[in-house]
Tab-separated table of N, CA and C in Angstrom:
chain	number	residue	atom	x	y	z
A	80	MET	N	-1.377	-14.655	-12.853
A	80	MET	CA	-1.540	-16.073	-12.555
A	80	MET	C	-0.555	-16.473	-11.457
A	81	ILE	N	-1.015	-17.358	-10.618
A	81	ILE	CA	-0.183	-17.938	-9.564
A	81	ILE	C	0.062	-19.392	-9.933
A	82	GLN	N	1.317	-19.815	-9.952
A	82	GLN	CA	1.628	-21.216	-10.227
A	82	GLN	C	2.104	-21.877	-8.946
A	83	LEU	N	1.435	-22.973	-8.575
A	83	LEU	CA	1.808	-23.715	-7.380
A	83	LEU	C	2.976	-24.644	-7.689
A	84	TYR	N	3.614	-25.151	-6.649
A	84	TYR	CA	4.752	-26.052	-6.841
A	84	TYR	C	4.375	-27.307	-7.612
A	85	ASP	N	3.113	-27.740	-7.493
A	85	ASP	CA	2.696	-28.943	-8.220
A	85	ASP	C	2.329	-28.649	-9.674
A	86	GLY	N	2.490	-27.398	-10.114
A	86	GLY	CA	2.267	-27.041	-11.504
A	86	GLY	C	0.905	-26.439	-11.798
A	87	ARG	N	-0.043	-26.528	-10.859
A	87	ARG	CA	-1.361	-25.937	-11.096
A	87	ARG	C	-1.250	-24.422	-11.150
A	88	LYS	N	-2.054	-23.818	-12.030
A	88	LYS	CA	-2.060	-22.367	-12.177
A	88	LYS	C	-3.444	-21.834	-11.836
A	89	PHE	N	-3.459	-20.729	-11.092
A	89	PHE	CA	-4.695	-20.083	-10.690
A	89	PHE	C	-4.563	-18.587	-10.932
A	90	PRO	N	-5.679	-17.920	-11.238
A	90	PRO	CA	-5.616	-16.456	-11.245
A	90	PRO	C	-5.421	-15.973	-9.810
A	91	LEU	N	-4.792	-14.832	-9.638
A	91	LEU	CA	-4.622	-14.286	-8.298
A	91	LEU	C	-6.011	-14.066	-7.718
A	92	PRO	N	-6.320	-14.702	-6.583
A	92	PRO	CA	-7.684	-14.669	-6.054
A	92	PRO	C	-8.053	-13.296	-5.504
A	93	PRO	N	-9.359	-13.013	-5.444
A	93	PRO	CA	-9.782	-11.758	-4.816
A	93	PRO	C	-9.457	-11.792	-3.326
A	94	GLY	N	-9.414	-10.635	-2.724
A	94	GLY	CA	-9.096	-10.557	-1.298
A	94	GLY	C	-7.777	-9.856	-1.092
A	95	ASN	N	-7.369	-9.770	0.143
A	95	ASN	CA	-6.147	-9.054	0.491
A	95	ASN	C	-4.937	-9.968	0.465
A	96	LEU	N	-3.785	-9.363	0.281
A	96	LEU	CA	-2.519	-10.053	0.463
A	96	LEU	C	-2.124	-9.768	1.909
A	97	ILE	N	-1.974	-10.789	2.708
A	97	ILE	CA	-1.749	-10.652	4.139
A	97	ILE	C	-0.276	-10.879	4.456
A	98	MET	N	0.302	-9.974	5.236
A	98	MET	CA	1.681	-10.121	5.701
A	98	MET	C	1.638	-10.580	7.154
A	99	ILE	N	2.192	-11.758	7.436
A	99	ILE	CA	2.285	-12.283	8.793
A	99	ILE	C	3.768	-12.515	9.077
A	100	ASN	N	4.325	-11.770	10.034
A	100	ASN	CA	5.765	-11.846	10.343
A	100	ASN	C	6.617	-11.635	9.096
A	101	ASN	N	6.245	-10.655	8.278
A	101	ASN	CA	6.943	-10.300	7.038
A	101	ASN	C	6.921	-11.402	5.989
A	102	ILE	N	5.969	-12.307	6.070
A	102	ILE	CA	5.804	-13.365	5.075
A	102	ILE	C	4.452	-13.154	4.396
A	103	PRO	N	4.425	-13.052	3.053
A	103	PRO	CA	3.166	-12.786	2.357
A	103	PRO	C	2.333	-14.056	2.141
A	104	TYR	N	1.039	-13.936	2.414
A	104	TYR	CA	0.094	-15.034	2.219
A	104	TYR	C	-1.093	-14.545	1.399
A	105	ILE	N	-1.653	-15.439	0.606
A	105	ILE	CA	-2.917	-15.190	-0.073
A	105	ILE	C	-3.868	-16.319	0.308
A	106	SER	N	-5.125	-16.164	-0.049
A	106	SER	CA	-6.130	-17.179	0.270
A	106	SER	C	-6.600	-17.836	-1.023
A	107	LEU	N	-6.117	-19.049	-1.294
A	107	LEU	CA	-6.560	-19.790	-2.479
A	107	LEU	C	-7.761	-20.677	-2.168
A	108	PHE	N	-7.632	-21.515	-1.160
A	108	PHE	CA	-8.691	-22.468	-0.831
A	108	PHE	C	-9.362	-22.125	0.494
A	109	TRP	N	-8.590	-21.663	1.472
A	109	TRP	CA	-9.126	-21.176	2.739
A	109	TRP	C	-8.258	-20.008	3.177
A	110	GLN	N	-8.632	-19.351	4.258
A	110	GLN	CA	-8.007	-18.097	4.651
A	110	GLN	C	-6.511	-18.235	4.936
A	111	HIS	N	-5.713	-17.426	4.245
A	111	HIS	CA	-4.246	-17.330	4.413
A	111	HIS	C	-3.558	-18.680	4.272
A	112	ASP	N	-3.974	-19.494	3.329
A	112	ASP	CA	-3.443	-20.854	3.208
A	112	ASP	C	-2.217	-20.969	2.311
A	113	SER	N	-1.912	-19.945	1.532
A	113	SER	CA	-0.831	-20.073	0.547
A	113	SER	C	0.229	-18.999	0.751
A	114	LYS	N	1.425	-19.448	1.116
A	114	LYS	CA	2.553	-18.536	1.302
A	114	LYS	C	3.182	-18.281	-0.061
A	115	LEU	N	3.454	-17.010	-0.347
A	115	LEU	CA	4.099	-16.663	-1.609
A	115	LEU	C	5.611	-16.777	-1.468
A	116	SER	N	6.251	-17.257	-2.508
A	116	SER	CA	7.714	-17.310	-2.509
A	116	SER	C	8.259	-15.883	-2.624
A	117	HIS	N	9.499	-15.719	-2.236
A	117	HIS	CA	10.138	-14.407	-2.318
A	117	HIS	C	10.130	-13.870	-3.756
A	118	PRO	N	10.507	-14.678	-4.766
A	118	PRO	CA	10.471	-14.172	-6.142
A	118	PRO	C	9.055	-13.782	-6.596
A	119	SER	N	8.050	-14.541	-6.172
A	119	SER	CA	6.670	-14.209	-6.547
A	119	SER	C	6.251	-12.879	-5.943
A	120	TYR	N	6.569	-12.701	-4.674
A	120	TYR	CA	6.209	-11.460	-3.995
A	120	TYR	C	6.946	-10.278	-4.625
A	121	CYS	N	8.216	-10.441	-4.943
A	121	CYS	CA	8.991	-9.371	-5.587
A	121	CYS	C	8.389	-8.994	-6.936
A	122	GLU	N	7.918	-9.988	-7.665
A	122	GLU	CA	7.285	-9.723	-8.961
A	122	GLU	C	6.001	-8.917	-8.771
A	123	LEU	N	5.198	-9.278	-7.781
A	123	LEU	CA	3.969	-8.536	-7.504
A	123	LEU	C	4.265	-7.115	-7.039
A	124	CYS	N	5.350	-6.941	-6.292
A	124	CYS	CA	5.690	-5.623	-5.750
A	124	CYS	C	6.068	-4.618	-6.836
A	125	LYS	N	6.336	-5.090	-8.034
A	125	LYS	CA	6.591	-4.169	-9.146
A	125	LYS	C	5.340	-3.365	-9.471
A	126	ASN	N	4.180	-3.835	-8.994
A	126	ASN	CA	2.902	-3.192	-9.283
A	126	ASN	C	2.283	-2.533	-8.056
A	127	VAL	N	3.086	-2.226	-7.032
A	127	VAL	CA	2.559	-1.633	-5.800
A	127	VAL	C	2.342	-0.136	-5.990
A	128	ILE	N	1.200	0.319	-5.491
A	128	ILE	CA	0.922	1.750	-5.436
A	128	ILE	C	0.545	2.080	-3.996
A	129	GLU	N	0.712	3.337	-3.617
A	129	GLU	CA	0.291	3.772	-2.291
A	129	GLU	C	-0.910	4.683	-2.459
A	130	ARG	N	-1.952	4.414	-1.678
A	130	ARG	CA	-3.167	5.215	-1.735
A	130	ARG	C	-3.684	5.396	-0.307
A	131	ASP	N	-3.808	6.631	0.119
A	131	ASP	CA	-4.335	6.950	1.454
A	131	ASP	C	-3.585	6.214	2.561
A	132	GLY	N	-2.264	6.114	2.448
A	132	GLY	CA	-1.454	5.476	3.475
A	132	GLY	C	-1.488	3.962	3.464
A	133	GLN	N	-2.123	3.362	2.456
A	133	GLN	CA	-2.172	1.905	2.343
A	133	GLN	C	-1.467	1.482	1.062
A	134	TYR	N	-0.877	0.290	1.095
A	134	TYR	CA	-0.225	-0.250	-0.094
A	134	TYR	C	-1.187	-1.188	-0.807
A	135	ILE	N	-1.230	-1.049	-2.117
A	135	ILE	CA	-2.143	-1.830	-2.942
A	135	ILE	C	-1.359	-2.379	-4.126
A	136	ILE	N	-1.578	-3.648	-4.431
A	136	ILE	CA	-0.999	-4.237	-5.635
A	136	ILE	C	-2.043	-4.110	-6.729
A	137	LYS	N	-1.688	-3.416	-7.788
A	137	LYS	CA	-2.604	-3.208	-8.911
A	137	LYS	C	-2.059	-3.976	-10.098
A	138	TYR	N	-2.870	-4.877	-10.615
A	138	TYR	CA	-2.467	-5.683	-11.766
A	138	TYR	C	-3.645	-5.721	-12.720
A	139	GLY	N	-3.493	-5.088	-13.866
A	139	GLY	CA	-4.618	-4.974	-14.790
A	139	GLY	C	-5.699	-4.121	-14.149
A	140	ASP	N	-6.929	-4.614	-14.179
A	140	ASP	CA	-8.047	-3.901	-13.562
A	140	ASP	C	-8.274	-4.317	-12.117
A	141	ASN	N	-7.486	-5.246	-11.603
A	141	ASN	CA	-7.685	-5.778	-10.255
A	141	ASN	C	-6.738	-5.126	-9.258
A	142	GLU	N	-7.199	-5.051	-8.002
A	142	GLU	CA	-6.386	-4.498	-6.924
A	142	GLU	C	-6.483	-5.395	-5.700
A	143	TRP	N	-5.356	-5.514	-4.976
A	143	TRP	CA	-5.295	-6.289	-3.742
A	143	TRP	C	-4.632	-5.435	-2.678
A	144	LEU	N	-5.310	-5.250	-1.570
A	144	LEU	CA	-4.756	-4.509	-0.449
A	144	LEU	C	-3.696	-5.358	0.242
A	145	VAL	N	-2.557	-4.746	0.570
A	145	VAL	CA	-1.518	-5.429	1.342
A	145	VAL	C	-1.777	-5.082	2.804
A	146	GLU	N	-2.147	-6.085	3.587
A	146	GLU	CA	-2.535	-5.888	4.978
A	146	GLU	C	-1.564	-6.636	5.881
A	147	GLU	N	-1.103	-5.962	6.934
A	147	GLU	CA	-0.159	-6.606	7.857
A	147	GLU	C	-0.885	-7.029	9.119
A	148	ILE	N	-0.686	-8.285	9.512
A	148	ILE	CA	-1.244	-8.817	10.749
A	148	ILE	C	-0.078	-9.050	11.697
A	149	VAL	N	-0.158	-8.443	12.852
A	149	VAL	CA	0.935	-8.558	13.812
A	149	VAL	C	0.598	-9.581	14.869
């Protein structure tokens, strides 16, 4: 679950986790609209696996590719 600053909670949405200038973003309402806090990202990184040279966050049965945009 992702908790926003206003208290709303959402399941981690499908799609990739995008890194832009070393800042992690997810897409809740539109593309790359939600920046993750450092503690949130660190918590997700506890579930990182590497597969075929790519990093993937695996949580339960779900997976999110970590993609870097330069």
